[in-house]
Amino acid sequence: MRCSVAARWWAENEKRRRHWDTTQHYYNAFLSLSSRTGELPDRQEVVSLAGGRQSTFYTVSGPKALHSLLARYQGALPGLAGLYPAPNVAAWLGHETAVWAYWPHRTGWLRSIDGDRDRAARALLFVLADFAAGWQGLMRASGGRPPMCAVEDFAIVLGRGASPETLYGLLARLLTSVAAAPGMPPEAAADSAERELDGLLRRMNGAAAQARLAEAIETVRNDPTISGPRLAEIGKMLRSAGEMLLTDPGRETGADSPVI
């Protein structure tokens, strides 16, 4: 997790103390304005509230800013970055402000996880729902998009070849449910997302099991020491395992399976 795009960006910015302090003034201004109205603030409003200048604004946000997080994502995870449109520099700043506001939640989540991937993923759903419930205006101004770092973290935690782009929708729907019912406890919103996560995990586990089965088949086919009768017997077991996967894609091949 310390090597994620966002984590490296955050660590590098903390070393540039003066620039980071200036940038945080603009994040604070965006957060304050969006919390009041729930709408994307105007660039001039952000600059005025931050007490800065237009030229400074462009050094901390926008496509030409040297230390922009969104630009980092465009280079490292372009598919994910493409889900965060930035038609103007205020919108660009908004995506980064969401990450900045979410970061304390991320820090607490990291301290609570113990290495179990599934539990960590479920905990992230609750933490994200809690964050969204506390920053409704920011979430509306951001179009209900989850902080980019949360999507990246979710993909890292789940592993199994999951891509941030495929997981984005689940987290976006979680935030939509929080926004649709302001009084709903974060736990209730996270419960709904957990059910969707369960279905996703079943599909991912099924795909992993199918890959293992295909690998086993190739191993058997290429083993010259296996006799004809034994090969036919193994073939029946492999066929049976394949039928089980087709009828129950969530079942993962276990250590006592004939395939193994």
Tab-separated table of C-alpha atoms in Angstrom, residues 136 176-185:
chain	number	residue	atom	x	y	z
A	136	GLN	CA	-21.959	15.219	1.388
A	176	THR	CA	-24.774	7.150	-4.477
A	177	SER	CA	-26.681	5.204	-1.817
A	178	VAL	CA	-25.171	7.388	0.924
A	179	ALA	CA	-26.161	10.562	-0.935
A	180	ALA	CA	-29.693	9.280	-1.603
A	181	ALA	CA	-30.404	8.739	2.105
A	182	PRO	CA	-28.557	11.371	4.184
A	183	GLY	CA	-29.800	9.919	7.454
A	184	MET	CA	-28.770	6.362	6.633
A	185	PRO	CA	-26.042	4.986	8.928
